[in-house]
mmCIF file with all atom_site columns, C-alpha atoms in Angstrom:
data_model
loop_
_atom_site.group_PDB
_atom_site.id
_atom_site.type_symbol
_atom_site.label_atom_id
_atom_site.label_alt_id
_atom_site.label_comp_id
_atom_site.label_asym_id
_atom_site.label_entity_id
_atom_site.label_seq_id
_atom_site.pdbx_PDB_ins_code
_atom_site.Cartn_x
_atom_site.Cartn_y
_atom_site.Cartn_z
_atom_site.occupancy
_atom_site.B_iso_or_equiv
_atom_site.pdbx_formal_charge
_atom_site.auth_seq_id
_atom_site.auth_comp_id
_atom_site.auth_asym_id
_atom_site.auth_atom_id
_atom_site.pdbx_PDB_model_num
ATOM 1   C CA . ASP J 1 1   ? 10.142  -7.769  -26.904 1.00 57.00 ? 178 ASP J CA 1
ATOM 2   C CA . GLY J 1 2   ? 7.053   -6.216  -25.236 1.00 65.00 ? 179 GLY J CA 1
ATOM 3   C CA . GLY J 1 3   ? 6.708   -6.929  -21.738 1.00 93.00 ? 180 GLY J CA 1
ATOM 4   C CA . ILE J 1 4   ? 7.377   -5.560  -17.984 1.00 95.00 ? 181 ILE J CA 1
ATOM 5   C CA . THR J 1 5   ? 11.022  -5.406  -16.399 1.00 96.00 ? 182 THR J CA 1
ATOM 6   C CA . GLN J 1 6   ? 11.548  -4.827  -13.082 1.00 97.00 ? 183 GLN J CA 1
ATOM 7   C CA . SER J 1 7   ? 14.993  -4.470  -11.404 1.00 95.00 ? 184 SER J CA 1
ATOM 8   C CA . PRO J 1 8   ? 16.800  -5.430  -9.619  1.00 95.00 ? 185 PRO J CA 1
ATOM 9   C CA . LYS J 1 9   ? 16.025  -9.032  -8.944  1.00 94.00 ? 186 LYS J CA 1
ATOM 10  C CA . TYR J 1 10  ? 17.209  -9.091  -5.392  1.00 95.00 ? 187 TYR J CA 1
ATOM 11  C CA . LEU J 1 11  ? 17.690  -6.049  -3.176  1.00 94.00 ? 188 LEU J CA 1
ATOM 12  C CA . PHE J 1 12  ? 19.106  -5.657  0.305   1.00 91.00 ? 189 PHE J CA 1
ATOM 13  C CA . ARG J 1 13  ? 18.007  -2.807  2.637   1.00 88.00 ? 190 ARG J CA 1
ATOM 14  C CA . LYS J 1 14  ? 19.758  -1.642  5.570   1.00 88.00 ? 191 LYS J CA 1
ATOM 15  C CA . GLU J 1 15  ? 18.154  -0.217  8.683   1.00 83.00 ? 192 GLU J CA 1
ATOM 16  C CA . GLY J 1 16  ? 16.501  3.092   8.520   1.00 86.00 ? 193 GLY J CA 1
ATOM 17  C CA . GLN J 1 17  ? 17.252  3.056   4.618   1.00 91.00 ? 194 GLN J CA 1
ATOM 18  C CA . ASN J 1 18  ? 14.831  4.017   1.564   1.00 94.00 ? 195 ASN J CA 1
ATOM 19  C CA . VAL J 1 19  ? 15.163  1.814   -1.649  1.00 95.00 ? 196 VAL J CA 1
ATOM 20  C CA . THR J 1 20  ? 13.407  2.249   -4.831  1.00 96.00 ? 197 THR J CA 1
ATOM 21  C CA . LEU J 1 21  ? 12.144  -0.939  -7.040  1.00 97.00 ? 198 LEU J CA 1
ATOM 22  C CA . SER J 1 22  ? 11.900  -0.021  -10.911 1.00 98.00 ? 199 SER J CA 1
ATOM 23  C CA . CYS J 1 23  ? 9.211   -1.189  -13.195 1.00 98.00 ? 200 CYS J CA 1
ATOM 24  C CA . GLU J 1 24  ? 9.083   -0.693  -16.876 1.00 98.00 ? 201 GLU J CA 1
ATOM 25  C CA . GLN J 1 25  ? 6.489   -1.311  -19.531 1.00 97.00 ? 202 GLN J CA 1
ATOM 26  C CA . ASN J 1 26  ? 6.411   -1.102  -23.402 1.00 96.00 ? 203 ASN J CA 1
ATOM 27  C CA . LEU J 1 27  ? 3.115   -2.828  -23.688 1.00 93.00 ? 204 LEU J CA 1
ATOM 28  C CA . ASN J 1 28  ? 1.717   0.949   -23.848 1.00 93.00 ? 205 ASN J CA 1
ATOM 29  C CA . HIS J 1 29  ? -0.851  -0.285  -20.910 1.00 93.00 ? 206 HIS J CA 1
ATOM 30  C CA . ASP J 1 30  ? -2.086  2.959   -19.056 1.00 92.00 ? 207 ASP J CA 1
ATOM 31  C CA . ALA J 1 31  ? -2.643  1.009   -15.768 1.00 92.00 ? 208 ALA J CA 1
ATOM 32  C CA . MET J 1 32  ? 0.005   -0.296  -13.623 1.00 95.00 ? 209 MET J CA 1
ATOM 33  C CA . TYR J 1 33  ? 0.454   -1.997  -10.274 1.00 95.00 ? 210 TYR J CA 1
ATOM 34  C CA . TRP J 1 34  ? 2.362   -2.855  -7.213  1.00 97.00 ? 211 TRP J CA 1
ATOM 35  C CA . TYR J 1 35  ? 1.845   -6.250  -5.067  1.00 97.00 ? 212 TYR J CA 1
ATOM 36  C CA . ARG J 1 36  ? 3.605   -7.638  -2.349  1.00 97.00 ? 213 ARG J CA 1
ATOM 37  C CA . GLN J 1 37  ? 3.747   -11.474 -1.767  1.00 96.00 ? 214 GLN J CA 1
ATOM 38  C CA . ASP J 1 38  ? 4.921   -12.899 1.946   1.00 94.00 ? 215 ASP J CA 1
ATOM 39  C CA . PRO J 1 39  ? 5.756   -16.370 1.763   1.00 89.00 ? 216 PRO J CA 1
ATOM 40  C CA . GLY J 1 40  ? 2.900   -18.969 0.923   1.00 85.00 ? 217 GLY J CA 1
ATOM 41  C CA . GLN J 1 41  ? 0.522   -16.285 0.557   1.00 88.00 ? 218 GLN J CA 1
ATOM 42  C CA . GLY J 1 42  ? -1.372  -14.666 -2.228  1.00 91.00 ? 219 GLY J CA 1
ATOM 43  C CA . LEU J 1 43  ? -0.634  -10.970 -3.384  1.00 94.00 ? 220 LEU J CA 1
ATOM 44  C CA . ARG J 1 44  ? -1.838  -7.843  -1.800  1.00 94.00 ? 221 ARG J CA 1
ATOM 45  C CA . LEU J 1 45  ? -2.129  -4.362  -3.449  1.00 95.00 ? 222 LEU J CA 1
ATOM 46  C CA . ILE J 1 46  ? 0.295   -1.854  -2.400  1.00 97.00 ? 223 ILE J CA 1
ATOM 47  C CA . TYR J 1 47  ? -0.341  1.218   -4.928  1.00 96.00 ? 224 TYR J CA 1
ATOM 48  C CA . TYR J 1 48  ? -1.975  1.260   -8.599  1.00 94.00 ? 225 TYR J CA 1
ATOM 49  C CA . SER J 1 49  ? -2.158  3.894   -11.307 1.00 94.00 ? 226 SER J CA 1
ATOM 50  C CA . GLN J 1 50  ? -4.430  4.294   -13.960 1.00 90.00 ? 227 GLN J CA 1
ATOM 51  C CA . ILE J 1 51  ? -3.014  6.914   -16.027 1.00 92.00 ? 228 ILE J CA 1
ATOM 52  C CA . VAL J 1 52  ? 0.079   9.405   -15.867 1.00 94.00 ? 229 VAL J CA 1
ATOM 53  C CA . ASN J 1 53  ? 0.510   11.779  -12.733 1.00 95.00 ? 230 ASN J CA 1
ATOM 54  C CA . ASP J 1 54  ? -2.246  9.996   -10.915 1.00 94.00 ? 231 ASP J CA 1
ATOM 55  C CA . PHE J 1 55  ? -2.276  6.905   -8.432  1.00 95.00 ? 232 PHE J CA 1
ATOM 56  C CA . GLN J 1 56  ? -4.065  5.677   -5.714  1.00 94.00 ? 233 GLN J CA 1
ATOM 57  C CA . LYS J 1 57  ? -3.490  3.331   -2.048  1.00 95.00 ? 234 LYS J CA 1
ATOM 58  C CA . GLY J 1 58  ? -4.156  -0.246  -2.150  1.00 93.00 ? 235 GLY J CA 1
ATOM 59  C CA . ASP J 1 59  ? -4.787  -2.362  1.159   1.00 91.00 ? 236 ASP J CA 1
ATOM 60  C CA . ILE J 1 60  ? -1.338  -2.127  2.426   1.00 95.00 ? 237 ILE J CA 1
ATOM 61  C CA . ALA J 1 61  ? 0.529   1.402   1.396   1.00 96.00 ? 238 ALA J CA 1
ATOM 62  C CA . GLU J 1 62  ? 1.654   2.426   4.598   1.00 96.00 ? 239 GLU J CA 1
ATOM 63  C CA . GLY J 1 63  ? 5.611   2.822   4.473   1.00 95.00 ? 240 GLY J CA 1
ATOM 64  C CA . TYR J 1 64  ? 5.401   2.990   0.601   1.00 97.00 ? 241 TYR J CA 1
ATOM 65  C CA . SER J 1 65  ? 5.599   5.359   -1.948  1.00 97.00 ? 242 SER J CA 1
ATOM 66  C CA . VAL J 1 66  ? 5.069   5.648   -5.679  1.00 98.00 ? 243 VAL J CA 1
ATOM 67  C CA . SER J 1 67  ? 5.461   8.200   -8.473  1.00 97.00 ? 244 SER J CA 1
ATOM 68  C CA . ARG J 1 68  ? 4.098   7.764   -12.060 1.00 97.00 ? 245 ARG J CA 1
ATOM 69  C CA . GLU J 1 69  ? 5.931   10.763  -14.209 1.00 97.00 ? 246 GLU J CA 1
ATOM 70  C CA . LYS J 1 70  ? 5.799   8.324   -17.298 1.00 96.00 ? 247 LYS J CA 1
ATOM 71  C CA . LYS J 1 71  ? 3.316   6.112   -19.014 1.00 96.00 ? 248 LYS J CA 1
ATOM 72  C CA . GLU J 1 72  ? 6.094   3.558   -19.131 1.00 97.00 ? 249 GLU J CA 1
ATOM 73  C CA . SER J 1 73  ? 7.552   3.695   -15.567 1.00 98.00 ? 250 SER J CA 1
ATOM 74  C CA . PHE J 1 74  ? 5.821   3.224   -12.177 1.00 98.00 ? 251 PHE J CA 1
ATOM 75  C CA . PRO J 1 75  ? 8.712   3.033   -9.511  1.00 98.00 ? 252 PRO J CA 1
ATOM 76  C CA . LEU J 1 76  ? 8.237   1.775   -5.806  1.00 98.00 ? 253 LEU J CA 1
ATOM 77  C CA . THR J 1 77  ? 9.950   3.525   -3.146  1.00 97.00 ? 254 THR J CA 1
ATOM 78  C CA . VAL J 1 78  ? 10.234  1.126   0.425   1.00 96.00 ? 255 VAL J CA 1
ATOM 79  C CA . THR J 1 79  ? 10.689  3.868   2.928   1.00 94.00 ? 256 THR J CA 1
ATOM 80  C CA . SER J 1 80  ? 12.048  3.600   6.439   1.00 89.00 ? 257 SER J CA 1
ATOM 81  C CA . ALA J 1 81  ? 8.521   3.499   7.744   1.00 88.00 ? 258 ALA J CA 1
ATOM 82  C CA . GLN J 1 82  ? 7.895   -0.075  6.266   1.00 89.00 ? 259 GLN J CA 1
ATOM 83  C CA . LYS J 1 83  ? 9.167   -2.165  9.609   1.00 87.00 ? 260 LYS J CA 1
ATOM 84  C CA . ASN J 1 84  ? 8.909   -5.398  7.795   1.00 91.00 ? 261 ASN J CA 1
ATOM 85  C CA . PRO J 1 85  ? 9.824   -4.883  4.107   1.00 92.00 ? 262 PRO J CA 1
ATOM 86  C CA . THR J 1 86  ? 11.288  -8.529  3.645   1.00 94.00 ? 263 THR J CA 1
ATOM 87  C CA . ALA J 1 87  ? 8.991   -9.741  0.607   1.00 96.00 ? 264 ALA J CA 1
ATOM 88  C CA . PHE J 1 88  ? 8.472   -10.552 -2.871  1.00 97.00 ? 265 PHE J CA 1
ATOM 89  C CA . TYR J 1 89  ? 7.442   -7.604  -4.789  1.00 98.00 ? 266 TYR J CA 1
ATOM 90  C CA . LEU J 1 90  ? 5.713   -7.785  -8.385  1.00 97.00 ? 267 LEU J CA 1
ATOM 91  C CA . CYS J 1 91  ? 4.416   -5.190  -10.511 1.00 97.00 ? 268 CYS J CA 1
ATOM 92  C CA . ALA J 1 92  ? 1.705   -5.624  -13.244 1.00 95.00 ? 269 ALA J CA 1
ATOM 93  C CA . SER J 1 93  ? 0.218   -3.685  -15.940 1.00 94.00 ? 270 SER J CA 1
ATOM 94  C CA . SER J 1 94  ? -3.306  -3.656  -17.986 1.00 91.00 ? 271 SER J CA 1
ATOM 95  C CA . GLY J 1 95  ? -4.875  -1.945  -20.578 1.00 85.00 ? 272 GLY J CA 1
ATOM 96  C CA . SER J 1 96  ? -7.311  0.927   -20.034 1.00 70.00 ? 273 SER J CA 1
ATOM 97  C CA . GLY J 1 97  ? -10.502 -1.740  -19.558 1.00 62.00 ? 274 GLY J CA 1
ATOM 98  C CA . GLN J 1 98  ? -8.813  -3.145  -16.383 1.00 58.00 ? 275 GLN J CA 1
ATOM 99  C CA . GLU J 1 99  ? -9.049  -6.448  -17.564 1.00 74.00 ? 276 GLU J CA 1
ATOM 100 C CA . THR J 1 100 ? -5.932  -8.884  -17.943 1.00 87.00 ? 277 THR J CA 1
ATOM 101 C CA . GLN J 1 101 ? -3.063  -8.056  -16.047 1.00 90.00 ? 278 GLN J CA 1
ATOM 102 C CA . TYR J 1 102 ? 0.639   -8.748  -17.180 1.00 92.00 ? 279 TYR J CA 1
ATOM 103 C CA . PHE J 1 103 ? 3.221   -9.370  -14.621 1.00 95.00 ? 280 PHE J CA 1
ATOM 104 C CA . GLY J 1 104 ? 7.066   -8.570  -14.240 1.00 96.00 ? 281 GLY J CA 1
ATOM 105 C CA . PRO J 1 105 ? 9.372   -11.035 -13.219 1.00 95.00 ? 282 PRO J CA 1
ATOM 106 C CA . GLY J 1 106 ? 9.466   -9.270  -9.537  1.00 96.00 ? 283 GLY J CA 1
ATOM 107 C CA . THR J 1 107 ? 11.856  -8.037  -7.054  1.00 97.00 ? 284 THR J CA 1
ATOM 108 C CA . ARG J 1 108 ? 13.096  -9.984  -3.995  1.00 96.00 ? 285 ARG J CA 1
ATOM 109 C CA . LEU J 1 109 ? 13.750  -7.585  -1.279  1.00 95.00 ? 286 LEU J CA 1
ATOM 110 C CA . LEU J 1 110 ? 15.820  -8.378  2.107   1.00 92.00 ? 287 LEU J CA 1
ATOM 111 C CA . VAL J 1 111 ? 16.424  -6.385  5.068   1.00 87.00 ? 288 VAL J CA 1
ATOM 112 C CA . LEU J 1 112 ? 20.436  -6.935  6.495   1.00 82.00 ? 289 LEU J CA 1
ATOM 113 C CA . GLY F 2 1   ? -14.038 -5.958  -0.716  1.00 82.00 ? 75  GLY F CA 1
ATOM 114 C CA . ILE F 2 2   ? -14.509 -9.287  -2.199  1.00 90.00 ? 76  ILE F CA 1
ATOM 115 C CA . GLN F 2 3   ? -13.201 -12.533 -0.902  1.00 94.00 ? 77  GLN F CA 1
ATOM 116 C CA . VAL F 2 4   ? -11.727 -15.266 -2.739  1.00 96.00 ? 78  VAL F CA 1
ATOM 117 C CA . GLU F 2 5   ? -11.081 -18.812 -1.659  1.00 97.00 ? 79  GLU F CA 1
ATOM 118 C CA . GLN F 2 6   ? -9.527  -21.310 -3.483  1.00 97.00 ? 80  GLN F CA 1
ATOM 119 C CA . SER F 2 7   ? -9.370  -25.085 -3.091  1.00 97.00 ? 81  SER F CA 1
ATOM 120 C CA . PRO F 2 8   ? -7.370  -27.336 -2.271  1.00 97.00 ? 82  PRO F CA 1
ATOM 121 C CA . PRO F 2 9   ? -4.590  -25.551 -0.725  1.00 96.00 ? 83  PRO F CA 1
ATOM 122 C CA . ASP F 2 10  ? -2.363  -28.013 -1.590  1.00 97.00 ? 84  ASP F CA 1
ATOM 123 C CA . LEU F 2 11  ? -2.416  -30.885 -4.267  1.00 97.00 ? 85  LEU F CA 1
ATOM 124 C CA . ILE F 2 12  ? 0.203   -33.797 -4.855  1.00 97.00 ? 86  ILE F CA 1
ATOM 125 C CA . LEU F 2 13  ? -0.062  -35.989 -8.355  1.00 96.00 ? 87  LEU F CA 1
ATOM 126 C CA . GLN F 2 14  ? 1.676   -38.168 -10.355 1.00 97.00 ? 88  GLN F CA 1
ATOM 127 C CA . GLU F 2 15  ? 2.596   -37.133 -13.071 1.00 97.00 ? 89  GLU F CA 1
ATOM 128 C CA . GLY F 2 16  ? -0.234  -38.122 -16.182 1.00 97.00 ? 90  GLY F CA 1
ATOM 129 C CA . ALA F 2 17  ? -2.797  -37.492 -13.523 1.00 98.00 ? 91  ALA F CA 1
ATOM 130 C CA . ASN F 2 18  ? -6.116  -34.805 -13.964 1.00 97.00 ? 92  ASN F CA 1
ATOM 131 C CA . SER F 2 19  ? -6.595  -32.327 -11.370 1.00 96.00 ? 93  SER F CA 1
ATOM 132 C CA . THR F 2 20  ? -9.320  -29.801 -10.801 1.00 98.00 ? 94  THR F CA 1
ATOM 133 C CA . LEU F 2 21  ? -8.808  -26.332 -8.599  1.00 98.00 ? 95  LEU F CA 1
ATOM 134 C CA . ARG F 2 22  ? -11.418 -24.339 -7.477  1.00 98.00 ? 96  ARG F CA 1
ATOM 135 C CA . CYS F 2 23  ? -12.030 -20.879 -6.983  1.00 98.00 ? 97  CYS F CA 1
ATOM 136 C CA . ASN F 2 24  ? -15.121 -19.237 -5.506  1.00 98.00 ? 98  ASN F CA 1
ATOM 137 C CA . PHE F 2 25  ? -15.681 -15.660 -4.991  1.00 96.00 ? 99  PHE F CA 1
ATOM 138 C CA . SER F 2 26  ? -17.741 -13.937 -1.858  1.00 96.00 ? 100 SER F CA 1
ATOM 139 C CA . ASP F 2 27  ? -19.730 -11.533 -4.650  1.00 94.00 ? 101 ASP F CA 1
ATOM 140 C CA . SER F 2 28  ? -20.255 -11.362 -8.690  1.00 93.00 ? 102 SER F CA 1
ATOM 141 C CA . VAL F 2 29  ? -16.910 -10.284 -10.520 1.00 93.00 ? 103 VAL F CA 1
ATOM 142 C CA . ASN F 2 30  ? -16.565 -9.071  -13.882 1.00 90.00 ? 104 ASN F CA 1
ATOM 143 C CA . ASN F 2 31  ? -13.083 -9.653  -14.550 1.00 92.00 ? 105 ASN F CA 1
ATOM 144 C CA . LEU F 2 32  ? -11.365 -12.961 -13.617 1.00 95.00 ? 106 LEU F CA 1
ATOM 145 C CA . GLN F 2 33  ? -8.004  -14.472 -14.267 1.00 96.00 ? 107 GLN F CA 1
ATOM 146 C CA . TRP F 2 34  ? -6.001  -17.563 -13.621 1.00 97.00 ? 108 TRP F CA 1
ATOM 147 C CA . PHE F 2 35  ? -2.217  -17.497 -13.343 1.00 97.00 ? 109 PHE F CA 1
ATOM 148 C CA . HIS F 2 36  ? 0.595   -19.894 -12.418 1.00 97.00 ? 110 HIS F CA 1
ATOM 149 C CA . GLN F 2 37  ? 3.440   -18.724 -10.342 1.00 96.00 ? 111 GLN F CA 1
ATOM 150 C CA . ASN F 2 38  ? 6.554   -20.835 -11.607 1.00 92.00 ? 112 ASN F CA 1
ATOM 151 C CA . PRO F 2 39  ? 9.173   -21.475 -9.019  1.00 88.00 ? 113 PRO F CA 1
ATOM 152 C CA . TRP F 2 40  ? 11.389  -18.724 -9.857  1.00 89.00 ? 114 TRP F CA 1
ATOM 153 C CA . GLY F 2 41  ? 8.182   -16.538 -9.011  1.00 92.00 ? 115 GLY F CA 1
ATOM 154 C CA . GLN F 2 42  ? 6.795   -15.094 -12.049 1.00 92.00 ? 116 GLN F CA 1
ATOM 155 C CA . LEU F 2 43  ? 3.250   -14.950 -12.702 1.00 94.00 ? 117 LEU F CA 1
ATOM 156 C CA . ILE F 2 44  ? 2.232   -16.472 -16.006 1.00 94.00 ? 118 ILE F CA 1
ATOM 157 C CA . ASN F 2 45  ? -1.229  -15.625 -17.307 1.00 93.00 ? 119 ASN F CA 1
ATOM 158 C CA . LEU F 2 46  ? -2.840  -18.745 -18.016 1.00 96.00 ? 120 LEU F CA 1
ATOM 159 C CA . PHE F 2 47  ? -6.897  -17.724 -18.807 1.00 96.00 ? 121 PHE F CA 1
ATOM 160 C CA . TYR F 2 48  ? -8.991  -14.542 -18.661 1.00 94.00 ? 122 TYR F CA 1
ATOM 161 C CA . ILE F 2 49  ? -12.311 -16.082 -17.804 1.00 95.00 ? 123 ILE F CA 1
ATOM 162 C CA . PRO F 2 50  ? -14.875 -13.880 -16.590 1.00 94.00 ? 124 PRO F CA 1
ATOM 163 C CA . SER F 2 51  ? -17.691 -16.610 -17.735 1.00 95.00 ? 125 SER F CA 1
ATOM 164 C CA . GLY F 2 52  ? -17.895 -19.445 -19.719 1.00 97.00 ? 126 GLY F CA 1
ATOM 165 C CA . THR F 2 53  ? -15.370 -22.310 -20.644 1.00 97.00 ? 127 THR F CA 1
ATOM 166 C CA . LYS F 2 54  ? -11.692 -21.637 -22.395 1.00 97.00 ? 128 LYS F CA 1
ATOM 167 C CA . GLN F 2 55  ? -9.073  -24.384 -23.360 1.00 97.00 ? 129 GLN F CA 1
ATOM 168 C CA . ASN F 2 56  ? -5.600  -23.939 -24.114 1.00 96.00 ? 130 ASN F CA 1
ATOM 169 C CA . GLY F 2 57  ? -3.582  -27.738 -24.393 1.00 97.00 ? 131 GLY F CA 1
ATOM 170 C CA . ARG F 2 58  ? -3.983  -29.356 -21.609 1.00 97.00 ? 132 ARG F CA 1
ATOM 171 C CA . LEU F 2 59  ? -5.726  -26.802 -19.777 1.00 98.00 ? 133 LEU F CA 1
ATOM 172 C CA . SER F 2 60  ? -8.950  -25.398 -19.551 1.00 98.00 ? 134 SER F CA 1
ATOM 173 C CA . ALA F 2 61  ? -11.056 -23.257 -17.267 1.00 98.00 ? 135 ALA F CA 1
ATOM 174 C CA . THR F 2 62  ? -14.901 -22.763 -16.858 1.00 98.00 ? 136 THR F CA 1
ATOM 175 C CA . THR F 2 63  ? -16.246 -19.826 -14.951 1.00 97.00 ? 137 THR F CA 1
ATOM 176 C CA . VAL F 2 64  ? -20.199 -19.850 -13.952 1.00 96.00 ? 138 VAL F CA 1
ATOM 177 C CA . ALA F 2 65  ? -20.504 -16.370 -12.968 1.00 93.00 ? 139 ALA F CA 1
ATOM 178 C CA . THR F 2 66  ? -24.059 -16.844 -11.638 1.00 94.00 ? 140 THR F CA 1
ATOM 179 C CA . GLU F 2 67  ? -22.803 -19.144 -9.248  1.00 96.00 ? 141 GLU F CA 1
ATOM 180 C CA . ARG F 2 68  ? -19.473 -17.037 -8.525  1.00 96.00 ? 142 ARG F CA 1
ATOM 181 C CA . TYR F 2 69  ? -17.059 -19.975 -8.851  1.00 97.00 ? 143 TYR F CA 1
ATOM 182 C CA . SER F 2 70  ? -14.689 -20.954 -11.688 1.00 98.00 ? 144 SER F CA 1
ATOM 183 C CA . LEU F 2 71  ? -12.757 -24.206 -11.988 1.00 98.00 ? 145 LEU F CA 1
ATOM 184 C CA . LEU F 2 72  ? -9.103  -24.879 -13.483 1.00 98.00 ? 146 LEU F CA 1
ATOM 185 C CA . TYR F 2 73  ? -8.718  -28.566 -15.102 1.00 98.00 ? 147 TYR F CA 1
ATOM 186 C CA . ILE F 2 74  ? -5.393  -29.709 -15.751 1.00 97.00 ? 148 ILE F CA 1
ATOM 187 C CA . SER F 2 75  ? -5.210  -32.811 -17.610 1.00 97.00 ? 149 SER F CA 1
ATOM 188 C CA . SER F 2 76  ? -2.236  -35.525 -18.093 1.00 97.00 ? 150 SER F CA 1
ATOM 189 C CA . SER F 2 77  ? -0.284  -33.439 -15.548 1.00 97.00 ? 151 SER F CA 1
ATOM 190 C CA . GLN F 2 78  ? 3.786   -32.879 -16.088 1.00 97.00 ? 152 GLN F CA 1
ATOM 191 C CA . THR F 2 79  ? 6.154   -31.946 -13.469 1.00 96.00 ? 153 THR F CA 1
ATOM 192 C CA . THR F 2 80  ? 6.640   -28.717 -15.345 1.00 95.00 ? 154 THR F CA 1
ATOM 193 C CA . ASP F 2 81  ? 3.219   -28.044 -14.234 1.00 96.00 ? 155 ASP F CA 1
ATOM 194 C CA . SER F 2 82  ? 4.151   -27.853 -10.634 1.00 96.00 ? 156 SER F CA 1
ATOM 195 C CA . GLY F 2 83  ? 4.070   -24.327 -8.576  1.00 95.00 ? 157 GLY F CA 1
ATOM 196 C CA . VAL F 2 84  ? 1.486   -22.252 -7.387  1.00 97.00 ? 158 VAL F CA 1
ATOM 197 C CA . TYR F 2 85  ? -2.098  -21.258 -8.893  1.00 98.00 ? 159 TYR F CA 1
ATOM 198 C CA . PHE F 2 86  ? -3.743  -18.517 -8.112  1.00 97.00 ? 160 PHE F CA 1
ATOM 199 C CA . CYS F 2 87  ? -7.365  -16.892 -9.140  1.00 97.00 ? 161 CYS F CA 1
ATOM 200 C CA . ALA F 2 88  ? -8.215  -13.336 -9.025  1.00 95.00 ? 162 ALA F CA 1
ATOM 201 C CA . GLY F 2 89  ? -11.114 -11.035 -9.722  1.00 93.00 ? 163 GLY F CA 1
ATOM 202 C CA . ASN F 2 90  ? -12.665 -7.775  -9.389  1.00 90.00 ? 164 ASN F CA 1
ATOM 203 C CA . GLN F 2 91  ? -15.935 -5.547  -10.141 1.00 87.00 ? 165 GLN F CA 1
ATOM 204 C CA . VAL F 2 92  ? -15.123 -2.691  -12.773 1.00 80.00 ? 166 VAL F CA 1
ATOM 205 C CA . GLY F 2 93  ? -13.383 0.069   -10.915 1.00 78.00 ? 167 GLY F CA 1
ATOM 206 C CA . ASN F 2 94  ? -12.176 -2.017  -7.811  1.00 81.00 ? 168 ASN F CA 1
ATOM 207 C CA . ASP F 2 95  ? -9.000  -3.556  -7.016  1.00 84.00 ? 169 ASP F CA 1
ATOM 208 C CA . MET F 2 96  ? -8.297  -7.139  -8.216  1.00 88.00 ? 170 MET F CA 1
ATOM 209 C CA . ARG F 2 97  ? -8.680  -9.696  -5.445  1.00 92.00 ? 171 ARG F CA 1
ATOM 210 C CA . PHE F 2 98  ? -6.091  -12.581 -5.170  1.00 94.00 ? 172 PHE F CA 1
ATOM 211 C CA . GLY F 2 99  ? -6.942  -16.136 -3.699  1.00 95.00 ? 173 GLY F CA 1
ATOM 212 C CA . ALA F 2 100 ? -4.069  -17.674 -1.487  1.00 94.00 ? 174 ALA F CA 1
ATOM 213 C CA . GLY F 2 101 ? -3.597  -19.875 -4.199  1.00 96.00 ? 175 GLY F CA 1
ATOM 214 C CA . THR F 2 102 ? -3.444  -23.939 -4.682  1.00 97.00 ? 176 THR F CA 1
ATOM 215 C CA . ARG F 2 103 ? 0.149   -25.268 -4.581  1.00 96.00 ? 177 ARG F CA 1
ATOM 216 C CA . LEU F 2 104 ? 0.648   -27.851 -6.828  1.00 97.00 ? 178 LEU F CA 1
ATOM 217 C CA . THR F 2 105 ? 3.125   -30.625 -7.161  1.00 96.00 ? 179 THR F CA 1
ATOM 218 C CA . VAL F 2 106 ? 3.525   -32.986 -10.012 1.00 97.00 ? 180 VAL F CA 1
ATOM 219 C CA . LYS F 2 107 ? 5.547   -36.181 -9.299  1.00 97.00 ? 181 LYS F CA 1
ATOM 220 C CA . PRO F 2 108 ? 7.845   -38.156 -11.876 1.00 95.00 ? 182 PRO F CA 1
#
């Protein structure tokens, strides 16, 4: 099946810990995105990548880092510098025309 | 950046009723999408509709690009239509901007 997978479904972070969220796609899409969703709100862009080995900051990049070593993969690390990481994180991808975005099922991050 | 305003923020319907959701943009957009977020959080693509009208079953959408708004119509609503509906748009080369969503509850 073609699509976007995210893991884990739930993630718990301890104080001062870095955690990494996985996002993989087999749609052969060039562009990938990470969004954060807080309860009752819309999506805000954290980082995006339009091509392998290149990525740009979105509106709320502070406290997050990404890498894009393979076309299929765009992991997001939530660092200890992110003081309010509890949220729902969604990964998306799109073709090179930056048109239709397709979303993964999301990861819920909770702080212990 | 572009501001996206969705209305109404909340909508409660009886099963079988029709509804119209609206999305206004502060500037013109080249790409525009409607999504449905189900209770488990998954965003499902409904329409890619930068202009014109499209229909898919009980759902249809119309975008009037010159007036910077889009409408999503849901006819004969079902309980499975419940969830949050988002519109999002961008100009070429810029980030996709999302509205705050319309939360739809369809009661049996």
